[in-house]
Amino acid sequence: MPNAEEDTRKVQTAVSGHAGSDLPVYLPMDADEFGAFISRYPQRAFFCGTLLGGCGQRLSPKQYRDRKCHFAHVSAAVNCRRTEGDEASADHLYIGRAIADWLKRQKQRAVQPVYKPKGHQVRDVIDVSYEAGRRLVRVQLARRSKREWEESDAELRARHAGLDWLFGPDSLLANWQLDRQGYALRVQCRSLGATREVEIGTQFPDRPVEWTSLSECSLTPEGIVTPGLLHTPSGIVPRHAAPATPALPASALPLTPASILITDAALSHATDTHRFFDISVRVNARLSLPAHAETPDVHHAYLPMGATLSPDSDGTWLIEARALHRIQADTTTQRKTDSGRPPATLTIRRPGNSRFRPTPTSSRPSARRWKTQRGARTS
């Protein structure tokens, strides 16, 4: 028989700090986790919070080896009408705080969670507004009919520029959202040590819900995007249903028409779908060297050492090299430009002719801008 003054209203959750706090506390049932739990809350300021539907009085954590650890009211005489006390009884607070913190990490301002919006009871819904109330995340936890949900949806959209719906793990309303937009977002909590971790689920027709952490989600002007969704110019769509974008081969780089000149084309071979030519290519490019490297001279030819080729920010080909190695170029066909100086264009002829032949250009480039030709194949 319990002691006459012992509180038998065992609960697993409380709030910390004061009776009206929205900082939830979950006491693990396992006695082995009790020490770690107490070390997180040395003040032991636990209350049967009003946002839990509780009486607001102090609670005391109880450790047992022969039964589950739990909170009990400090005074057994308290007339508490709290109806929910299991490990999920504070999930609405965990969810509200997690979404608010996530929105702040998404650089949103004026973030405000409300746990008892007008016309609702605690644990029915959670509203988290941001952008000074212009946008809203509505978390629907309580059961509602389709008509009630559609009325709420219309009312909220009339008052807010943006609205995202999250549904509880067992909500049937998510099915109506599926019909409307092709997916629905759910939310749940699971116990992780001495806390409850919030997870976001993406539900698609005829597929299991894909659960992930809030940290894996992002916020766009169109709404919340989970790893299972894709933000496109036309809106948010299921990633698996989005049309595949052909990717360039790993070795392929984009070419602008003005950056390359093809000459000396000779047919090499052909297939049913393509013809292949041996060609000479002259490419307009930009050369990048370390500040300490020797400056190239317009009268000489060079090979780039430790070089890479990529498009620069303005679309010009960029050759980045550690250094240049000067070579002896074939000068039998060397000509001069209008200025009387040898040109700065290097030509690498098509396969079968590996000599470097300077050819004229219309103007002299800057000391570190060079035009090159090299043998290549195209189809």
Tab-separated table of C-alpha atoms in Angstrom:
chain	number	residue	atom	x	y	z
A	1	MET	CA	0.000	0.000	0.000
A	2	PRO	CA	1.380	3.445	-0.801
A	3	ASN	CA	2.007	5.905	1.997
A	4	ALA	CA	-1.005	8.110	2.689
A	5	GLU	CA	0.971	11.210	1.630
A	6	GLU	CA	2.639	9.637	-1.407
A	7	ASP	CA	1.614	11.007	-4.803
A	8	THR	CA	0.546	8.138	-7.046
A	9	ARG	CA	0.053	10.337	-10.141
A	10	LYS	CA	3.211	9.235	-11.906
A	11	VAL	CA	4.252	11.333	-14.930
A	12	GLN	CA	7.305	11.163	-17.216
A	13	THR	CA	7.394	14.796	-18.314
A	14	ALA	CA	7.612	18.223	-16.709
A	15	VAL	CA	8.767	21.729	-17.589
A	16	SER	CA	11.859	23.414	-16.243
A	17	GLY	CA	12.200	26.874	-14.689
A	18	HIS	CA	8.639	27.912	-13.865
A	19	ALA	CA	5.050	26.738	-14.184
A	20	GLY	CA	4.396	28.533	-17.502
A	21	SER	CA	7.656	27.468	-19.150
A	22	ASP	CA	7.732	25.823	-22.591
A	23	LEU	CA	11.070	24.105	-21.843
A	24	PRO	CA	10.100	20.416	-21.683
A	25	VAL	CA	11.828	17.802	-19.545
A	26	TYR	CA	11.650	14.056	-20.064
A	27	LEU	CA	12.667	11.695	-17.253
A	28	PRO	CA	13.910	8.339	-18.620
A	29	MET	CA	12.296	5.329	-16.983
A	30	ASP	CA	15.590	3.430	-16.623
A	31	ALA	CA	17.293	3.940	-13.236
A	32	ASP	CA	20.725	3.743	-14.908
A	33	GLU	CA	19.995	7.010	-16.747
A	34	PHE	CA	18.819	8.881	-13.664
A	35	GLY	CA	22.282	10.204	-12.726
A	36	ALA	CA	22.902	11.691	-16.170
A	37	PHE	CA	19.434	13.243	-16.087
A	38	ILE	CA	19.979	14.960	-12.725
A	39	SER	CA	23.390	16.266	-13.806
A	40	ARG	CA	21.638	18.169	-16.623
A	41	TYR	CA	19.250	19.874	-14.195
A	42	PRO	CA	21.179	20.553	-10.974
A	43	GLN	CA	18.559	23.088	-9.782
A	44	ARG	CA	15.801	20.473	-9.966
A	45	ALA	CA	13.251	23.198	-10.747
A	46	PHE	CA	10.599	20.944	-12.243
A	47	PHE	CA	6.927	21.867	-12.566
A	48	CYS	CA	3.689	20.271	-13.672
A	49	GLY	CA	3.506	22.914	-16.416
A	50	THR	CA	0.338	24.664	-17.471
A	51	LEU	CA	1.339	24.085	-21.115
A	52	LEU	CA	1.229	20.375	-20.300
A	53	GLY	CA	-2.332	20.757	-19.061
A	54	GLY	CA	-0.997	20.532	-15.497
A	55	CYS	CA	-1.607	22.287	-12.219
A	56	GLY	CA	1.591	24.381	-12.178
A	57	GLN	CA	2.885	22.875	-8.914
A	58	ARG	CA	6.391	21.562	-8.301
A	59	LEU	CA	7.379	18.034	-9.260
A	60	SER	CA	10.122	15.854	-7.835
A	61	PRO	CA	12.030	13.202	-9.833
A	62	LYS	CA	11.908	9.745	-8.251
A	63	GLN	CA	14.514	7.031	-8.829
A	64	TYR	CA	13.604	3.368	-8.413
A	65	ARG	CA	15.341	0.095	-9.181
A	66	ASP	CA	12.253	-2.104	-8.940
A	67	ARG	CA	9.938	0.081	-11.049
A	68	LYS	CA	9.993	2.935	-13.552
A	69	CYS	CA	11.510	6.264	-12.584
A	70	HIS	CA	8.991	9.105	-12.768
A	71	PHE	CA	8.000	12.566	-11.540
A	72	ALA	CA	5.672	12.972	-8.578
A	73	HIS	CA	4.002	16.065	-7.141
A	74	VAL	CA	5.876	17.402	-4.140
A	75	SER	CA	2.551	17.700	-2.327
A	76	ALA	CA	0.121	14.820	-2.611
A	77	ALA	CA	-2.680	17.164	-1.634
A	78	VAL	CA	-2.502	19.065	-4.921
A	79	ASN	CA	-5.702	18.719	-6.945
A	80	CYS	CA	-4.138	18.195	-10.380
A	81	ARG	CA	-6.379	17.505	-13.385
A	82	ARG	CA	-3.629	16.705	-15.829
A	83	THR	CA	-4.763	13.872	-18.094
A	84	GLU	CA	-1.591	13.012	-20.052
A	85	GLY	CA	1.664	12.042	-18.372
A	86	ASP	CA	3.464	9.498	-20.569
A	87	GLU	CA	6.719	10.074	-22.435
A	88	ALA	CA	4.868	11.689	-25.372
A	89	SER	CA	2.881	14.116	-23.204
A	90	ALA	CA	5.321	17.003	-23.799
A	91	ASP	CA	5.974	16.316	-27.487
A	92	HIS	CA	4.082	19.460	-28.540
A	93	LEU	CA	6.616	21.541	-26.585
A	94	TYR	CA	9.584	19.665	-28.052
A	95	ILE	CA	8.138	20.133	-31.545
A	96	GLY	CA	7.328	23.829	-31.108
A	97	ARG	CA	10.779	24.676	-29.745
A	98	ALA	CA	12.566	22.557	-32.379
A	99	ILE	CA	10.736	24.243	-35.271
A	100	ALA	CA	11.305	27.708	-33.790
A	101	ASP	CA	15.027	27.025	-33.343
A	102	TRP	CA	15.262	25.626	-36.888
A	103	LEU	CA	13.566	28.704	-38.373
A	104	LYS	CA	16.073	30.920	-36.564
A	105	ARG	CA	18.913	28.870	-38.059
A	106	GLN	CA	17.272	29.497	-41.437
A	107	LYS	CA	17.886	33.228	-40.790
A	108	GLN	CA	14.226	33.976	-40.027
A	109	ARG	CA	13.276	36.710	-37.584
A	110	ALA	CA	10.363	37.347	-35.241
A	111	VAL	CA	9.880	33.598	-34.715
A	112	GLN	CA	7.090	32.882	-32.235
A	113	PRO	CA	5.683	29.486	-31.172
A	114	VAL	CA	2.124	29.394	-29.802
A	115	TYR	CA	1.001	26.195	-28.066
A	116	LYS	CA	-2.638	27.027	-27.511
A	117	PRO	CA	-3.983	29.081	-30.428
A	118	LYS	CA	-7.417	30.606	-30.062
A	119	GLY	CA	-10.152	27.995	-30.230
A	120	HIS	CA	-7.824	25.065	-29.503
A	121	GLN	CA	-6.738	23.081	-26.474
A	122	VAL	CA	-3.193	22.235	-25.400
A	123	ARG	CA	-1.713	19.472	-27.600
A	124	ASP	CA	-4.282	20.088	-30.383
A	125	VAL	CA	-2.137	22.268	-32.638
A	126	ILE	CA	1.056	24.298	-32.562
A	127	ASP	CA	1.501	27.531	-34.513
A	128	VAL	CA	5.009	28.812	-35.221
A	129	SER	CA	4.913	32.176	-36.970
A	130	TYR	CA	7.818	34.079	-38.505
A	131	GLU	CA	8.494	37.131	-40.675
A	132	ALA	CA	6.496	39.152	-38.146
A	133	GLY	CA	3.501	36.840	-38.514
A	134	ARG	CA	3.398	36.883	-42.316
A	135	ARG	CA	4.264	33.193	-42.619
A	136	LEU	CA	3.172	30.258	-40.492
A	137	VAL	CA	3.969	26.628	-39.760
A	138	ARG	CA	0.837	24.875	-38.453
A	139	VAL	CA	1.389	21.549	-36.681
A	140	GLN	CA	-1.831	19.541	-36.530
A	141	LEU	CA	-1.724	16.917	-33.769
A	142	ALA	CA	-5.394	16.428	-32.843
A	143	ARG	CA	-7.876	14.566	-35.015
A	144	ARG	CA	-10.033	16.713	-37.295
A	145	SER	CA	-12.524	16.038	-40.049
A	146	LYS	CA	-11.697	16.886	-43.654
A	147	ARG	CA	-14.226	19.744	-43.570
A	148	GLU	CA	-12.717	21.229	-40.394
A	149	TRP	CA	-9.226	21.032	-41.844
A	150	GLU	CA	-10.241	22.672	-45.129
A	151	GLU	CA	-11.943	25.502	-43.213
A	152	SER	CA	-8.832	26.041	-41.088
A	153	ASP	CA	-6.616	25.927	-44.184
A	154	ALA	CA	-8.695	28.577	-45.973
A	155	GLU	CA	-8.747	30.822	-42.894
A	156	LEU	CA	-4.989	30.578	-42.329
A	157	ARG	CA	-4.133	31.202	-45.982
A	158	ALA	CA	-6.302	34.311	-45.929
A	159	ARG	CA	-4.265	35.686	-42.998
A	160	HIS	CA	-0.746	34.554	-43.951
A	161	ALA	CA	1.418	34.964	-47.035
A	162	GLY	CA	2.844	31.470	-46.587
A	163	LEU	CA	1.569	28.339	-44.823
A	164	ASP	CA	3.184	24.950	-44.183
A	165	TRP	CA	1.265	22.046	-42.654
A	166	LEU	CA	2.892	19.369	-40.491
A	167	PHE	CA	0.754	16.448	-39.340
A	168	GLY	CA	1.161	14.123	-36.369
A	169	PRO	CA	2.408	10.574	-37.019
A	170	ASP	CA	-1.122	9.103	-36.885
A	171	SER	CA	-3.072	11.961	-38.476
A	172	LEU	CA	-5.463	10.931	-41.263
A	173	LEU	CA	-5.549	14.509	-42.574
A	174	ALA	CA	-2.185	13.946	-44.228
A	175	ASN	CA	-3.968	11.802	-46.816
A	176	TRP	CA	-5.993	14.807	-47.952
A	177	GLN	CA	-2.803	16.846	-48.252
A	178	LEU	CA	-1.384	14.026	-50.383
A	179	ASP	CA	-4.299	14.372	-52.794
A	180	ARG	CA	-3.797	18.131	-52.957
A	181	GLN	CA	-0.050	18.485	-53.555
A	182	GLY	CA	1.373	15.003	-54.071
A	183	TYR	CA	3.110	14.776	-50.685
A	184	ALA	CA	2.529	15.534	-47.006
A	185	LEU	CA	4.867	16.381	-44.135
A	186	ARG	CA	4.581	14.632	-40.785
A	187	VAL	CA	6.304	15.197	-37.446
A	188	GLN	CA	7.080	12.870	-34.535
A	189	CYS	CA	9.326	12.553	-31.480
A	190	ARG	CA	11.372	9.610	-30.290
A	191	SER	CA	13.187	9.119	-27.015
A	192	LEU	CA	16.937	9.634	-27.140
A	193	GLY	CA	18.519	9.421	-23.694
A	194	ALA	CA	17.061	12.134	-21.479
A	195	THR	CA	15.349	14.025	-24.301
A	196	ARG	CA	12.875	13.617	-27.153
A	197	GLU	CA	14.256	14.120	-30.643
A	198	VAL	CA	12.032	15.724	-33.287
A	199	GLU	CA	11.879	14.135	-36.745
A	200	ILE	CA	10.208	15.292	-39.973
A	201	GLY	CA	8.619	12.731	-42.275
A	202	THR	CA	7.857	13.040	-45.988
A	203	GLN	CA	4.890	10.963	-47.099
A	204	PHE	CA	4.217	9.988	-50.710
A	205	PRO	CA	1.457	7.808	-52.147
A	206	ASP	CA	2.182	4.069	-51.869
A	207	ARG	CA	5.518	4.648	-50.128
A	208	PRO	CA	6.651	4.415	-46.492
A	209	VAL	CA	7.164	7.720	-44.698
A	210	GLU	CA	10.758	8.963	-45.039
A	211	TRP	CA	11.875	10.285	-41.638
A	212	THR	CA	14.770	12.713	-41.210
A	213	SER	CA	16.024	15.343	-38.773
A	214	LEU	CA	15.120	19.007	-39.083
A	215	SER	CA	18.774	19.807	-39.698
A	216	GLU	CA	18.475	18.005	-43.066
A	217	CYS	CA	15.622	20.279	-44.167
A	218	SER	CA	15.714	23.754	-45.697
A	219	LEU	CA	13.278	26.649	-46.029
A	220	THR	CA	12.424	28.189	-49.396
A	221	PRO	CA	9.938	30.921	-50.355
A	222	GLU	CA	7.570	28.094	-51.388
A	223	GLY	CA	7.895	26.240	-48.081
A	224	ILE	CA	9.781	23.474	-46.272
A	225	VAL	CA	11.992	21.203	-48.378
A	226	THR	CA	13.045	17.811	-46.985
A	227	PRO	CA	15.639	15.460	-48.525
A	228	GLY	CA	12.768	13.669	-50.289
A	229	LEU	CA	11.634	16.880	-51.995
A	230	LEU	CA	13.160	19.106	-54.663
A	231	HIS	CA	12.812	22.876	-55.015
A	232	THR	CA	12.327	23.736	-58.696
A	233	PRO	CA	11.387	26.933	-60.573
A	234	SER	CA	7.828	25.600	-60.747
A	235	GLY	CA	7.625	24.840	-57.005
A	236	ILE	CA	8.357	21.982	-54.582
A	237	VAL	CA	7.989	18.509	-56.082
A	238	PRO	CA	8.765	14.930	-54.973
A	239	ARG	CA	12.402	14.264	-55.788
A	240	HIS	CA	11.670	10.812	-57.220
A	241	ALA	CA	9.092	12.292	-59.621
A	242	ALA	CA	11.230	15.181	-60.880
A	243	PRO	CA	12.468	14.811	-64.477
A	244	ALA	CA	16.085	13.748	-64.594
A	245	THR	CA	18.525	16.417	-65.750
A	246	PRO	CA	21.136	14.970	-68.101
A	247	ALA	CA	24.534	15.395	-66.524
A	248	LEU	CA	27.688	16.159	-68.453
A	249	PRO	CA	30.344	13.416	-68.356
A	250	ALA	CA	32.896	13.978	-65.630
A	251	SER	CA	35.521	14.972	-68.225
A	252	ALA	CA	33.252	17.284	-70.238
A	253	LEU	CA	33.507	21.066	-69.958
A	254	PRO	CA	31.137	23.609	-71.527
A	255	LEU	CA	32.301	25.558	-74.600
A	256	THR	CA	31.065	28.946	-75.757
A	257	PRO	CA	31.079	29.447	-79.560
A	258	ALA	CA	33.451	32.423	-79.382
A	259	SER	CA	36.062	30.608	-77.288
A	260	ILE	CA	37.279	28.088	-79.855
A	261	LEU	CA	38.132	27.933	-83.577
A	262	ILE	CA	38.250	24.608	-85.447
A	263	THR	CA	40.456	24.232	-88.557
A	264	ASP	CA	42.151	21.524	-90.666
A	265	ALA	CA	39.314	19.009	-90.247
A	266	ALA	CA	40.017	15.588	-91.778
A	267	LEU	CA	37.629	12.618	-91.501
A	268	SER	CA	38.999	9.961	-89.180
A	269	HIS	CA	36.186	7.390	-89.044
A	270	ALA	CA	32.417	7.073	-88.806
A	271	THR	CA	29.758	5.081	-86.964
A	272	ASP	CA	26.017	4.658	-87.504
A	273	THR	CA	25.351	7.763	-85.421
A	274	HIS	CA	28.481	9.952	-85.594
A	275	ARG	CA	31.409	11.006	-87.769
A	276	PHE	CA	34.792	11.670	-86.162
A	277	PHE	CA	37.356	14.183	-87.433
A	278	ASP	CA	40.985	14.928	-86.644
A	279	ILE	CA	41.199	18.691	-86.232
A	280	SER	CA	43.342	21.590	-85.115
A	281	VAL	CA	41.874	23.815	-82.418
A	282	ARG	CA	42.680	27.387	-81.512
A	283	VAL	CA	41.373	28.324	-78.082
A	284	ASN	CA	41.125	31.759	-76.512
A	285	ALA	CA	42.293	31.320	-72.939
A	286	ARG	CA	43.606	33.058	-69.845
A	287	LEU	CA	46.734	31.938	-67.992
A	288	SER	CA	47.097	32.092	-64.200
A	289	LEU	CA	50.544	31.780	-62.588
A	290	PRO	CA	51.749	32.152	-58.989
A	291	ALA	CA	53.015	35.646	-58.185
A	292	HIS	CA	56.599	34.374	-57.862
A	293	ALA	CA	56.595	32.543	-61.219
A	294	GLU	CA	58.568	33.897	-64.164
A	295	THR	CA	56.525	36.059	-66.526
A	296	PRO	CA	56.254	34.506	-70.008
A	297	ASP	CA	57.817	36.381	-72.889
A	298	VAL	CA	55.825	36.976	-76.062
A	299	HIS	CA	58.828	35.854	-78.184
A	300	HIS	CA	58.928	32.319	-76.750
A	301	ALA	CA	56.737	29.223	-76.480
A	302	TYR	CA	56.034	27.366	-73.211
A	303	LEU	CA	54.524	24.194	-71.802
A	304	PRO	CA	52.385	24.651	-68.634
A	305	MET	CA	53.569	22.585	-65.641
A	306	GLY	CA	51.073	21.164	-63.133
A	307	ALA	CA	48.226	22.772	-65.087
A	308	THR	CA	44.446	22.499	-64.926
A	309	LEU	CA	41.818	23.788	-67.366
A	310	SER	CA	38.464	25.234	-66.297
A	311	PRO	CA	36.032	28.016	-67.228
A	312	ASP	CA	36.743	31.360	-65.550
A	313	SER	CA	33.959	33.481	-64.046
A	314	ASP	CA	33.407	35.332	-67.342
A	315	GLY	CA	33.349	32.135	-69.438
A	316	THR	CA	36.940	32.440	-70.672
A	317	TRP	CA	39.046	29.290	-70.471
A	318	LEU	CA	41.404	29.514	-67.493
A	319	ILE	CA	44.694	27.582	-67.446
A	320	GLU	CA	46.103	27.498	-63.917
A	321	ALA	CA	49.727	26.357	-63.817
A	322	ARG	CA	52.460	26.111	-61.186
A	323	ALA	CA	55.110	27.227	-63.685
A	324	LEU	CA	55.992	27.397	-67.400
A	325	HIS	CA	58.657	25.380	-69.204
A	326	ARG	CA	60.152	27.176	-72.191
A	327	ILE	CA	60.514	25.110	-75.365
A	328	GLN	CA	62.187	25.586	-78.739
A	329	ALA	CA	59.389	26.328	-81.212
A	330	ASP	CA	59.552	25.670	-84.965
A	331	THR	CA	60.147	29.106	-86.520
A	332	THR	CA	60.164	28.128	-90.180
A	333	THR	CA	56.742	29.675	-90.727
A	334	GLN	CA	56.959	32.424	-88.094
A	335	ARG	CA	55.543	35.746	-89.180
A	336	LYS	CA	55.203	39.130	-87.571
A	337	THR	CA	52.161	41.080	-86.541
A	338	ASP	CA	51.417	44.625	-87.638
A	339	SER	CA	53.376	45.836	-84.625
A	340	GLY	CA	56.489	44.012	-85.802
A	341	ARG	CA	56.476	41.595	-82.854
A	342	PRO	CA	56.009	37.814	-83.097
A	343	PRO	CA	52.402	36.835	-82.336
A	344	ALA	CA	51.361	35.398	-78.974
A	345	THR	CA	49.223	32.591	-80.397
A	346	LEU	CA	50.535	29.018	-80.166
A	347	THR	CA	49.200	26.401	-82.575
A	348	ILE	CA	49.241	22.660	-81.926
A	349	ARG	CA	48.380	21.000	-85.204
A	350	ARG	CA	46.061	18.046	-85.703
A	351	PRO	CA	47.357	14.506	-84.939
A	352	GLY	CA	50.310	13.611	-87.132
A	353	ASN	CA	51.925	17.064	-86.869
A	354	SER	CA	53.233	17.862	-83.381
A	355	ARG	CA	55.257	20.969	-84.218
A	356	PHE	CA	54.441	24.236	-82.463
A	357	ARG	CA	53.732	26.846	-85.134
A	358	PRO	CA	53.212	30.477	-84.168
A	359	THR	CA	50.367	32.053	-86.151
A	360	PRO	CA	49.371	35.705	-86.195
A	361	THR	CA	46.616	37.290	-84.143
A	362	SER	CA	44.805	40.547	-84.734
A	363	SER	CA	46.176	42.212	-81.601
A	364	ARG	CA	48.755	41.566	-78.946
A	365	PRO	CA	47.312	40.087	-75.728
A	366	SER	CA	48.321	41.124	-72.240
A	367	ALA	CA	51.369	39.522	-70.669
A	368	ARG	CA	49.311	36.770	-69.041
A	369	ARG	CA	46.553	36.202	-71.628
A	370	TRP	CA	47.469	33.614	-74.255
A	371	LYS	CA	45.694	31.939	-77.170
A	372	THR	CA	46.538	28.290	-77.761
A	373	GLN	CA	45.801	25.558	-80.245
A	374	ARG	CA	45.887	21.844	-79.569
A	375	GLY	CA	44.968	18.623	-81.365
A	376	ALA	CA	41.505	17.317	-80.434
A	377	ARG	CA	38.670	15.121	-81.514
A	378	THR	CA	35.067	16.126	-81.867
A	379	SER	CA	31.911	14.361	-82.944
